[in-house]
PDB file of C-alpha atoms in Angstrom:
ATOM      1  CA  MET A 797      12.741  11.235   0.211  1.00 61.00           C
ATOM      2  CA  ASN A 798      13.013   8.618   2.934  1.00 70.00           C
ATOM      3  CA  VAL A 799      11.655   5.266   1.715  1.00 71.00           C
ATOM      4  CA  GLN A 800       9.849   4.608   4.993  1.00 75.00           C
ATOM      5  CA  PHE A 801       8.020   7.939   4.744  1.00 79.00           C
ATOM      6  CA  LYS A 802       6.808   7.013   1.257  1.00 76.00           C
ATOM      7  CA  LYS A 803       5.698   3.513   2.264  1.00 76.00           C
ATOM      8  CA  GLY A 804       3.696   4.968   5.112  1.00 79.00           C
ATOM      9  CA  VAL A 805       1.672   7.377   2.978  1.00 92.00           C
ATOM     10  CA  LEU A 806       1.375   5.466  -0.301  1.00 94.00           C
ATOM     11  CA  GLU A 807      -1.844   3.692   0.708  1.00 96.00           C
ATOM     12  CA  LEU A 808      -3.455   6.965   1.732  1.00 96.00           C
ATOM     13  CA  CYS A 809      -2.401   8.665  -1.516  1.00 96.00           C
ATOM     14  CA  VAL A 810      -3.785   5.817  -3.652  1.00 97.00           C
ATOM     15  CA  LEU A 811      -7.106   5.858  -1.806  1.00 98.00           C
ATOM     16  CA  VAL A 812      -7.477   9.639  -2.047  1.00 97.00           C
ATOM     17  CA  LEU A 813      -6.630   9.716  -5.756  1.00 97.00           C
ATOM     18  CA  THR A 814      -9.166   7.004  -6.552  1.00 97.00           C
ATOM     19  CA  SER A 815     -11.805   8.862  -4.557  1.00 97.00           C
ATOM     20  CA  GLU A 816     -11.588  11.539  -7.279  1.00 95.00           C
ATOM     21  CA  GLY A 817     -12.421   8.950  -9.944  1.00 96.00           C
ATOM     22  CA  ASP A 818     -11.514   5.506 -11.192  1.00 97.00           C
ATOM     23  CA  ARG A 819      -7.809   5.074 -12.001  1.00 97.00           C
ATOM     24  CA  TYR A 820      -5.495   2.459 -13.442  1.00 96.00           C
ATOM     25  CA  GLY A 821      -2.234   1.472 -11.775  1.00 95.00           C
ATOM     26  CA  TYR A 822       0.280   3.248 -13.985  1.00 94.00           C
ATOM     27  CA  GLU A 823      -1.816   6.419 -13.889  1.00 95.00           C
ATOM     28  CA  LEU A 824      -1.716   6.361 -10.084  1.00 96.00           C
ATOM     29  CA  ALA A 825       2.061   5.863 -10.041  1.00 95.00           C
ATOM     30  CA  VAL A 826       2.599   8.790 -12.432  1.00 95.00           C
ATOM     31  CA  LYS A 827       0.247  11.067 -10.480  1.00 96.00           C
ATOM     32  CA  ILE A 828       1.950  10.275  -7.165  1.00 95.00           C
ATOM     33  CA  SER A 829       5.415  10.599  -8.747  1.00 93.00           C
ATOM     34  CA  SER A 830       4.534  14.148  -9.744  1.00 94.00           C
ATOM     35  CA  LYS A 831       4.673  14.941  -5.994  1.00 92.00           C
ATOM     36  CA  PHE A 832       7.284  12.442  -4.764  1.00 89.00           C
ATOM     37  CA  GLU A 833       9.143   9.654  -6.531  1.00 89.00           C
ATOM     38  CA  VAL A 834       7.502   6.252  -6.327  1.00 89.00           C
ATOM     39  CA  ALA A 835       8.355   3.062  -8.206  1.00 88.00           C
ATOM     40  CA  VAL A 836       5.552   1.833 -10.456  1.00 87.00           C
ATOM     41  CA  GLY A 837       6.200  -1.655  -9.116  1.00 89.00           C
ATOM     42  CA  SER A 838       5.332  -0.601  -5.586  1.00 90.00           C
ATOM     43  CA  VAL A 839       1.819   0.504  -6.528  1.00 94.00           C
ATOM     44  CA  TYR A 840       0.540  -2.790  -7.994  1.00 95.00           C
ATOM     45  CA  PRO A 841       1.021  -5.005  -4.900  1.00 95.00           C
ATOM     46  CA  LEU A 842      -0.726  -2.326  -2.847  1.00 96.00           C
ATOM     47  CA  LEU A 843      -3.637  -2.190  -5.304  1.00 97.00           C
ATOM     48  CA  ASN A 844      -3.938  -5.976  -5.215  1.00 97.00           C
ATOM     49  CA  ARG A 845      -3.961  -6.041  -1.406  1.00 97.00           C
ATOM     50  CA  LEU A 846      -6.521  -3.236  -1.164  1.00 97.00           C
ATOM     51  CA  THR A 847      -8.724  -5.019  -3.709  1.00 98.00           C
ATOM     52  CA  LEU A 848      -8.536  -8.279  -1.740  1.00 98.00           C
ATOM     53  CA  GLU A 849      -9.471  -6.350   1.410  1.00 98.00           C
ATOM     54  CA  GLY A 850     -12.600  -5.046  -0.339  1.00 98.00           C
ATOM     55  CA  TYR A 851     -11.524  -1.412  -0.676  1.00 98.00           C
ATOM     56  CA  PHE A 852     -11.531  -1.507  -4.485  1.00 98.00           C
ATOM     57  CA  SER A 853     -13.543  -3.153  -7.189  1.00 98.00           C
ATOM     58  CA  THR A 854     -11.950  -3.508 -10.625  1.00 98.00           C
ATOM     59  CA  TYR A 855     -12.968  -3.572 -14.250  1.00 97.00           C
ATOM     60  CA  LEU A 856     -11.218  -3.663 -17.626  1.00 96.00           C
ATOM     61  CA  LYS A 857     -11.551  -0.822 -20.114  1.00 95.00           C
ATOM     62  CA  GLU A 858     -10.252  -0.742 -23.672  1.00 94.00           C
ATOM     63  CA  SER A 859      -7.310   1.543 -24.355  1.00 90.00           C
ATOM     64  CA  ASN A 860      -6.266   3.252 -27.583  1.00 90.00           C
ATOM     65  CA  GLU A 861      -2.644   2.805 -26.532  1.00 87.00           C
ATOM     66  CA  GLY A 862      -2.438  -0.971 -26.080  1.00 89.00           C
ATOM     67  CA  PRO A 863      -4.196  -3.722 -24.175  1.00 92.00           C
ATOM     68  CA  PRO A 864      -7.217  -3.075 -21.956  1.00 94.00           C
ATOM     69  CA  ARG A 865      -6.444  -1.336 -18.676  1.00 96.00           C
ATOM     70  CA  LYS A 866      -7.527  -2.536 -15.264  1.00 97.00           C
ATOM     71  CA  TYR A 867      -9.290   0.289 -13.458  1.00 98.00           C
ATOM     72  CA  TYR A 868      -9.690   0.523  -9.697  1.00 98.00           C
ATOM     73  CA  GLN A 869     -12.897   1.917  -8.245  1.00 98.00           C
ATOM     74  CA  LEU A 870     -13.159   2.843  -4.573  1.00 98.00           C
ATOM     75  CA  THR A 871     -15.867   0.906  -2.742  1.00 98.00           C
ATOM     76  CA  GLU A 872     -17.905   2.223   0.179  1.00 98.00           C
ATOM     77  CA  ALA A 873     -15.640   0.223   2.507  1.00 98.00           C
ATOM     78  CA  GLY A 874     -12.649   1.827   0.799  1.00 98.00           C
ATOM     79  CA  SER A 875     -14.124   5.274   1.258  1.00 98.00           C
ATOM     80  CA  GLN A 876     -14.655   4.636   4.971  1.00 98.00           C
ATOM     81  CA  HIS A 877     -11.112   3.259   5.287  1.00 97.00           C
ATOM     82  CA  MET A 878      -9.752   6.338   3.502  1.00 97.00           C
ATOM     83  CA  ARG A 879     -11.598   8.696   5.855  1.00 97.00           C
ATOM     84  CA  GLY A 880     -10.169   6.819   8.844  1.00 96.00           C
ATOM     85  CA  LEU A 881      -6.643   7.047   7.435  1.00 95.00           C
ATOM     86  CA  ILE A 882      -7.074  10.772   6.744  1.00 96.00           C
ATOM     87  CA  HIS A 883      -8.101  11.288  10.375  1.00 96.00           C
ATOM     88  CA  GLU A 884      -5.111   9.231  11.588  1.00 94.00           C
ATOM     89  CA  TRP A 885      -2.760  11.114   9.246  1.00 94.00           C
ATOM     90  CA  SER A 886      -4.025  14.470  10.445  1.00 94.00           C
ATOM     91  CA  SER A 887      -3.488  13.564  14.093  1.00 94.00           C
ATOM     92  CA  PHE A 888      -0.105  11.977  13.399  1.00 93.00           C
ATOM     93  CA  SER A 889       1.259  14.798  11.251  1.00 93.00           C
ATOM     94  CA  THR A 890       0.089  17.409  13.767  1.00 95.00           C
ATOM     95  CA  ALA A 891       1.888  15.561  16.584  1.00 95.00           C
ATOM     96  CA  VAL A 892       5.091  15.177  14.541  1.00 93.00           C
ATOM     97  CA  ASN A 893       5.032  18.869  13.582  1.00 93.00           C
ATOM     98  CA  GLU A 894       4.582  19.845  17.231  1.00 94.00           C
ATOM     99  CA  ILE A 895       7.587  17.709  18.207  1.00 95.00           C
ATOM    100  CA  ILE A 896       9.667  19.277  15.452  1.00 93.00           C
ATOM    101  CA  GLU A 897       8.650  22.791  16.462  1.00 92.00           C
ATOM    102  CA  GLU A 898       9.468  22.091  20.112  1.00 91.00           C
ATOM    103  CA  GLY A 899      12.800  20.539  19.161  1.00 88.00           C
ATOM    104  CA  ILE A 900      14.054  23.428  17.009  1.00 86.00           C
ATOM    105  CA  ARG A 901      13.056  26.281  19.300  1.00 78.00           C
ATOM    106  CA  PRO A 902      16.040  28.287  20.536  1.00 70.00           C
TER     107      PRO A 902
END
């Protein structure tokens, strides 16, 4: 898949997945990679930026499989941001699909 496509939707995917429940970074990367390939290393800088912007709060939780994991919890600001991005995505993807349909008509 085109790298630019993935970069453009990664933030939206991370926000939506954390709206379902708190997640840790590797878990998010694996979940997204089940739909399209994403490097684990690309998720962490995004999580850090979104946390600094106030869209996530974080906490540590013990793990049976190693050191404690840092979990990301969507804040109210993050939820509002996610809803705005979903609206933008819907409008954008509809417009792109219309262009494609018009372009491939015989």
